[in-house]
XYZ file of C-alpha atoms in Angstrom:
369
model
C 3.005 -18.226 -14.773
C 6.331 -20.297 -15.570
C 8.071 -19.664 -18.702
C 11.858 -20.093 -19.935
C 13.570 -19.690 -23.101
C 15.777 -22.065 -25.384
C 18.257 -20.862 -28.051
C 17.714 -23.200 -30.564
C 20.047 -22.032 -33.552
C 23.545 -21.926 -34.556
C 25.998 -22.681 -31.724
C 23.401 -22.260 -29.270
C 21.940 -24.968 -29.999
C 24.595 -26.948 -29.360
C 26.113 -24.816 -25.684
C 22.278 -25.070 -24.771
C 21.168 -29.056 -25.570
C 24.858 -29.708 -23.239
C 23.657 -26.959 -20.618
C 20.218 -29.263 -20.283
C 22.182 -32.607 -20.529
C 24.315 -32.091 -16.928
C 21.674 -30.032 -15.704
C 24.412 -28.689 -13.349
C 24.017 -25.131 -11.429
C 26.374 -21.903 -12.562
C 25.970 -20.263 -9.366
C 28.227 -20.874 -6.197
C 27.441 -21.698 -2.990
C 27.048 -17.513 -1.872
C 24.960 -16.449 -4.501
C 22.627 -19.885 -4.003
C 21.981 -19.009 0.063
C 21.520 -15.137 -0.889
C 18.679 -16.685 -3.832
C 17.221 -18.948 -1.396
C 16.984 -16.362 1.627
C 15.810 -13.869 -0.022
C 13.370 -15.909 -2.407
C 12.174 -17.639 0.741
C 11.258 -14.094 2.743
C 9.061 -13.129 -0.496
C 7.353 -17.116 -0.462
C 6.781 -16.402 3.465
C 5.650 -12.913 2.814
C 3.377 -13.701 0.022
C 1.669 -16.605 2.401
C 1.766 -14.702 5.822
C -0.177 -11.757 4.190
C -2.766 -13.091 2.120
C -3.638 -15.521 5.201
C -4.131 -12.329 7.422
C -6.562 -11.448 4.851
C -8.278 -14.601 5.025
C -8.394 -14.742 8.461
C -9.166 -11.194 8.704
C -11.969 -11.228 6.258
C -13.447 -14.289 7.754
C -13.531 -13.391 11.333
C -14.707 -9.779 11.679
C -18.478 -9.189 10.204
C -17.600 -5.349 9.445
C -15.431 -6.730 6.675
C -17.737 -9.279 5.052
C -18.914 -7.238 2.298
C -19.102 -7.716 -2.044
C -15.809 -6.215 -2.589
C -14.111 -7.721 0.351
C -15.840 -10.954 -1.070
C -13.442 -10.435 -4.247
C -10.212 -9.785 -1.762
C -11.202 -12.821 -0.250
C -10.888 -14.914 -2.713
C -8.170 -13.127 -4.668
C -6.004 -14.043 -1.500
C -7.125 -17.430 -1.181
C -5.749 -17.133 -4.829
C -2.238 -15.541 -3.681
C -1.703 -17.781 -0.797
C -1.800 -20.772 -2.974
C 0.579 -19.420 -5.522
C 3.362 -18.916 -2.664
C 1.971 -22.499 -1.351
C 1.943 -24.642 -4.121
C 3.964 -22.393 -6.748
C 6.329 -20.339 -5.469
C 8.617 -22.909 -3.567
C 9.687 -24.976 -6.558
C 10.189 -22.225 -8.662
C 12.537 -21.244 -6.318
C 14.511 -24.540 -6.297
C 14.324 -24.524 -10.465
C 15.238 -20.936 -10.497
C 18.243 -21.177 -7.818
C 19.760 -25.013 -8.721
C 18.675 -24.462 -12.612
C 17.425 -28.131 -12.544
C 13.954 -29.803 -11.749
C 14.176 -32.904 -9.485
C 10.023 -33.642 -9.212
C 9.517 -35.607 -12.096
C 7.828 -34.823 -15.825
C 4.565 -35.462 -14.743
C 4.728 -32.938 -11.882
C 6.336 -30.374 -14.209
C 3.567 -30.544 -16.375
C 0.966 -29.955 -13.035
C 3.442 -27.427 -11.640
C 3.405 -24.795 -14.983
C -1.010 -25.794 -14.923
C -1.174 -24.224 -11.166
C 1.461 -21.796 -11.831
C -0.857 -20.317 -15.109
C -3.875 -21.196 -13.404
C -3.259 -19.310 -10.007
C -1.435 -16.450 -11.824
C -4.468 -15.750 -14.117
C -6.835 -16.233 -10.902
C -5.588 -13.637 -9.243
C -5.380 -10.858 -12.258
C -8.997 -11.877 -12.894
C -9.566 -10.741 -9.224
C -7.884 -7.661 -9.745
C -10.035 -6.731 -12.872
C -13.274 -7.751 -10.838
C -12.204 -5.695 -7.909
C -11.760 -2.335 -10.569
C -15.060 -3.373 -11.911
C -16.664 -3.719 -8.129
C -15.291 0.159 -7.279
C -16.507 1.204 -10.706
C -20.386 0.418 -9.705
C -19.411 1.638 -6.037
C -18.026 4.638 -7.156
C -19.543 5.933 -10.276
C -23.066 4.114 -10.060
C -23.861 3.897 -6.105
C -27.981 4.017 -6.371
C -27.589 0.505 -8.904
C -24.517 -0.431 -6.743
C -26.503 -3.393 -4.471
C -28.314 -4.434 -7.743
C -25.548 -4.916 -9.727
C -23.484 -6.988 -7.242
C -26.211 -8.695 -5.416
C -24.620 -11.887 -3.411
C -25.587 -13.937 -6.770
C -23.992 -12.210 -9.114
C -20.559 -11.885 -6.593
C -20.536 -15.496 -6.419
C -20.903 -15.879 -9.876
C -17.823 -13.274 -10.653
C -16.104 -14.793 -8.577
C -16.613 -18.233 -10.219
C -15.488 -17.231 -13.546
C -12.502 -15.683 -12.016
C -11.564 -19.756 -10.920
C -13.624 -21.444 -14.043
C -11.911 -19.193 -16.662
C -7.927 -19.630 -15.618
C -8.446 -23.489 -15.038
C -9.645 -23.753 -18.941
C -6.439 -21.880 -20.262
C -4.282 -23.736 -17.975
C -5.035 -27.344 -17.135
C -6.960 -28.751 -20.446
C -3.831 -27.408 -22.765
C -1.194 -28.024 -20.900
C -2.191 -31.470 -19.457
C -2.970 -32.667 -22.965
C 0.188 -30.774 -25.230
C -2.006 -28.564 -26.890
C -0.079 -25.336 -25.487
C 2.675 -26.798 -27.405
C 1.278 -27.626 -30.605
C 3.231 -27.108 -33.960
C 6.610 -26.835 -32.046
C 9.259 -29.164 -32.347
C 11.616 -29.256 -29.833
C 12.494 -32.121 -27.166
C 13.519 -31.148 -23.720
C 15.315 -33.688 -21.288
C 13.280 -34.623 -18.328
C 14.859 -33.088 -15.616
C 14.727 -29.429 -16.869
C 11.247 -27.803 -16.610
C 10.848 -25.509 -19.790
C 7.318 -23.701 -20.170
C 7.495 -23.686 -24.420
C 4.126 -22.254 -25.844
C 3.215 -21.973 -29.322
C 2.694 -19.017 -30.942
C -0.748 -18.766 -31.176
C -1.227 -20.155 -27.191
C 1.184 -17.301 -26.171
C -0.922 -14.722 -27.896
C -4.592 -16.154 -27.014
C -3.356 -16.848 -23.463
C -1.386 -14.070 -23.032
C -4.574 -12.051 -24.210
C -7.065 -13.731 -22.000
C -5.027 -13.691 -18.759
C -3.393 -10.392 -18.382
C -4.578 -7.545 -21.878
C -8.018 -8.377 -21.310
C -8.145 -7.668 -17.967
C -5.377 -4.423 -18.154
C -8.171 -3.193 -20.804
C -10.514 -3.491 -17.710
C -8.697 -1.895 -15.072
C -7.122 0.752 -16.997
C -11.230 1.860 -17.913
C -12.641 1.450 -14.274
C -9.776 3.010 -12.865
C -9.733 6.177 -15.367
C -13.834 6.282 -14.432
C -13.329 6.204 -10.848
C -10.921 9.294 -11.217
C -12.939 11.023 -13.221
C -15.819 10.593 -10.784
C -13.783 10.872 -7.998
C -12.656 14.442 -8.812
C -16.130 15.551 -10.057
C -17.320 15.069 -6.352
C -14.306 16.480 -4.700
C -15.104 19.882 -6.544
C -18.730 19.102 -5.529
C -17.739 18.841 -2.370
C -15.373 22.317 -2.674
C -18.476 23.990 -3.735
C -21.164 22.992 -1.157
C -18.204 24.370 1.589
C -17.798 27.060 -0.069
C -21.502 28.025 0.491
C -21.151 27.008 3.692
C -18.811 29.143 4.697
C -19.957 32.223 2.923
C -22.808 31.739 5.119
C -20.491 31.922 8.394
C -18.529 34.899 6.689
C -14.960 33.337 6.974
C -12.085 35.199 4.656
C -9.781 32.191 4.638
C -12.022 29.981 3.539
C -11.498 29.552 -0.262
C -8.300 29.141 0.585
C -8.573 25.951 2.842
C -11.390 24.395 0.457
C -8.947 24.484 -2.677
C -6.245 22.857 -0.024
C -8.866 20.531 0.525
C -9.896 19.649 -2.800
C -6.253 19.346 -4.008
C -5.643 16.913 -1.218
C -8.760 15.257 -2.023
C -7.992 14.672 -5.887
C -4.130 13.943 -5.098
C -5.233 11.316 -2.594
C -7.462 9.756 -5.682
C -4.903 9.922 -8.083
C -2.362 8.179 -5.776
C -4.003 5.160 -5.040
C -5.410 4.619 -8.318
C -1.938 5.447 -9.960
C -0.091 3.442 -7.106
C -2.778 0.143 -7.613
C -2.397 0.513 -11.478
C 1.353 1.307 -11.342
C 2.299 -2.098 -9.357
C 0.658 -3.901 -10.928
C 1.601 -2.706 -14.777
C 5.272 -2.820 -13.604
C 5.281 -6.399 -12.183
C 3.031 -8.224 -15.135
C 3.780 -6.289 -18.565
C 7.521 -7.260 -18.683
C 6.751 -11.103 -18.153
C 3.582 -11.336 -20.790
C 5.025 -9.416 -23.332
C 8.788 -11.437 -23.484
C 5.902 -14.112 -23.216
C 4.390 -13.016 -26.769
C 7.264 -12.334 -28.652
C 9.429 -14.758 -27.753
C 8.173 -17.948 -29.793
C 8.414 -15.515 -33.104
C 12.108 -14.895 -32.246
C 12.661 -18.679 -31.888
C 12.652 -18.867 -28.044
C 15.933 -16.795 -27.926
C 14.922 -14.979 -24.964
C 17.636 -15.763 -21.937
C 16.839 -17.569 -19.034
C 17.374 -15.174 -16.402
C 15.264 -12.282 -18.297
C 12.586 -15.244 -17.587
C 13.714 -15.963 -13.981
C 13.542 -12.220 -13.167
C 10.034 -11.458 -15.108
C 8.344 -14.531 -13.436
C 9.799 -13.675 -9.932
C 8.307 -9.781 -10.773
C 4.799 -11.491 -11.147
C 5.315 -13.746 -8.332
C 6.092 -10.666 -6.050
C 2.647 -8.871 -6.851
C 0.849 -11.791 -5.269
C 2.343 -10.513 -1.834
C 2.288 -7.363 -2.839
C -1.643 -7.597 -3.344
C -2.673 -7.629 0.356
C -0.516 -4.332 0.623
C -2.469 -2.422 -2.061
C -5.571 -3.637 -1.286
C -5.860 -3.592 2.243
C -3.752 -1.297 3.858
C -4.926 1.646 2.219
C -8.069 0.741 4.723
C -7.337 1.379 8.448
C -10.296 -1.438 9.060
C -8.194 -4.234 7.702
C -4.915 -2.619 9.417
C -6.648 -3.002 12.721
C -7.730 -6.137 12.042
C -4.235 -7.126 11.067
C -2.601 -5.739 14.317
C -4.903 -7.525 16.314
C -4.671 -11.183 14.797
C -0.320 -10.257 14.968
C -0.630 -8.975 18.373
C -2.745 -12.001 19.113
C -5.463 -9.574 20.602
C -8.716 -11.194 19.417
C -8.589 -13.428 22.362
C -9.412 -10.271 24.456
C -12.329 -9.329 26.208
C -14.514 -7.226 24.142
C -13.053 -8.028 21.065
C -15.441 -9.991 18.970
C -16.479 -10.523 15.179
C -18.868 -8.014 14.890
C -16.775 -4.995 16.483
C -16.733 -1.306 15.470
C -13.478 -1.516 13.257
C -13.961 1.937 11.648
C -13.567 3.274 15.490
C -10.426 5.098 16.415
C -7.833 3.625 18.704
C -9.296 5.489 21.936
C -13.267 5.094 21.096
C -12.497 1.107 20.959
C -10.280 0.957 24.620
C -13.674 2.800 25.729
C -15.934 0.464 23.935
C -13.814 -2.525 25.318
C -13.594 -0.552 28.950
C -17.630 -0.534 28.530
C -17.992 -3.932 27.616
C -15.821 -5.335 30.523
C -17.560 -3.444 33.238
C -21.201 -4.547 31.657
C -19.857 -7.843 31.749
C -18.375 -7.051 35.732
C -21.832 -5.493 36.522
C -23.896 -8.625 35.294
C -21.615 -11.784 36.340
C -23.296 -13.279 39.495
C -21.663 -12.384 42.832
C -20.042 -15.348 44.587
């Protein structure tokens, strides 16, 4: 999501409606390369990854499942905000003017909300997907039957395209605020009451979510690691080994501590990168939009960067998506014996074997010539 910040009182008003008249740049020509290099590399990395997903996701069979379904589409999501987003908020943020037009500005702040919300919808749906997984396995393929994935995954679209392109299209996101900006500066001024309702909707809503399925899954989580703990331990009373207890708390720590890091890693990224942006968001229209640009330029570009952050979290904490990365980089599923419904799960050795097999069952069957 887009936002900036006018300081519409006293002698800013005045320093501020000249600032918007030349529409002229405060940086020099160093600090504008450094902006656009390294605003580019996150744009490229936010794209680059998520498409791997994609690609990924869409290619191998082994990853076609519910929850991937969700990771799918949540990077479908993320590749379009470094697609269609991303790049002009760079050029706004770096030349601090907007050469596209009104109209366009208006489209650019619906996508912007739109694709923003999309994606922290996915992320709730995702925390509600490991909840069932994890906490109620034996109604697991009940509760997210194909149907009721699709449907999710709907609202997660439906939902963000309400609060985004119906307001903003028609002025209602800026309703009871009086304030003129010239055309070529791209301000994202809400209301009060559309920064709170939209501000609830798109991020608190779904934090409330997360923050529940995640504290669940823990809880669960470390209930069957001590489970666990205690069906080795009888096991190896049985054998009669001394050290034992010993290595099954080791085990059980590094069990729980494993838990705890992910969750508090997926939770922590993305508290870090959305909280500072949507709550300047809330209070700034009841401290008259005093808020200074570059707190917004540095909050949006924190948001921004958990898009390509997202394919990180989500998928290389699995060594199936990993290998399915390294092979679309290293350009390997062109290989023999490397088709979309491979073993990914196997380890590195097991799959040159499997491919090894393949090729001499393929040798042993071609005709002779």
């Amino acid at each position: 999501m887009d936002n900036s910040s006018l300081e519409w009182s006293g002698d800013g008003n005045a320093s501020l409606r000249t600032e918007l008249q030349s529409c002229a740049t405060l940086r020099n020509q160093v600090s504008r390369i450094f902006l656009y290099a390294f605003l580019s590399a996150g744009i490229v990395s936010t794209v680059v990854g998520n498409f791997l997903v994609v690609l990924s996701i869409a290619y191998f069979k082994q990853l076609q499942s519910p929850t991937n379904s969700f990771i799918l589409s949540l990077a479908v999501a993320d590749c379009l905000v470094g697609l269609l987003v991303m790049p002009y908020s760079m050029i706004r943020t770096v030349e601090g003017c907007w050469y596209f037009g009104f109209l366009f500005c208006k489209l650019h702040s619906s996508l912007d909300v739109m694709l923003c919300t999309a994606s922290i919808f996915h992320l709730s749906c995702i925390a509600f997907d490991r909840y069932y997984a994890v906490c109620n396995p034996l109604v697991y393929s009940l509760k997210m039957s194909p149907g009721r994935v699709a449907l999710l995954i709907a609202v997660c679209w439906a939902v963000p395209m309400l609060i985004s392109f119906a307001p903003i299209m028609l002025n209602l996101h800026i309703a009871d605020t009086d304030i003129q900006i010239p055309e070529d500066v791209c301000l994202f001024l809400v209301s009060r009451i559309y920064a709170v309702m939209a501000s609830l909707v798109a991020f608190y809503l779904p934090m409330a979510v997360m923050l529940v399925a995640y504290w669940k899954i823990f809880k669960a989580a470390k209930r069957q690691a001590k489970q666990i703990s205690a069906m080795e331990s009888q096991m190896a009373a049985g054998v009669g080994k001394d050290s034992s207890k010993k290595k099954i708390h080791r085990n059980t720590m590094k069990r729980e501590g494993k838990a705890a890091k992910t969750l508090g890693i997926i939770m922590g990224v993305f508290l870090i990168f959305w909280m500072p942006f949507f709550t300047v968001n809330i209070v700034d229209p009841f401290i008259e939009y005093s808020t200074e640009v570059v707190v917004w330029d540095v909050f949006l570009w924190l948001g921004y960067i958990n898009s390509s952050l997202n394919p990180f979290l989500y998928v290389f904490f699995n060594s199936c998506f990993r290998r399915a990365f390294l092979m679309f980089i290293g350009c390997k599923v062109c290989l023999p014996g490397i088709s979309p419904g491979m073993e990914l799960s196997h380890s590195r050795k097991e799959r040159k074997k499997q491919i090894c097999h393949n090729s001499q069952l393929s040798e042993s069957y071609s005709p002779s010539v």
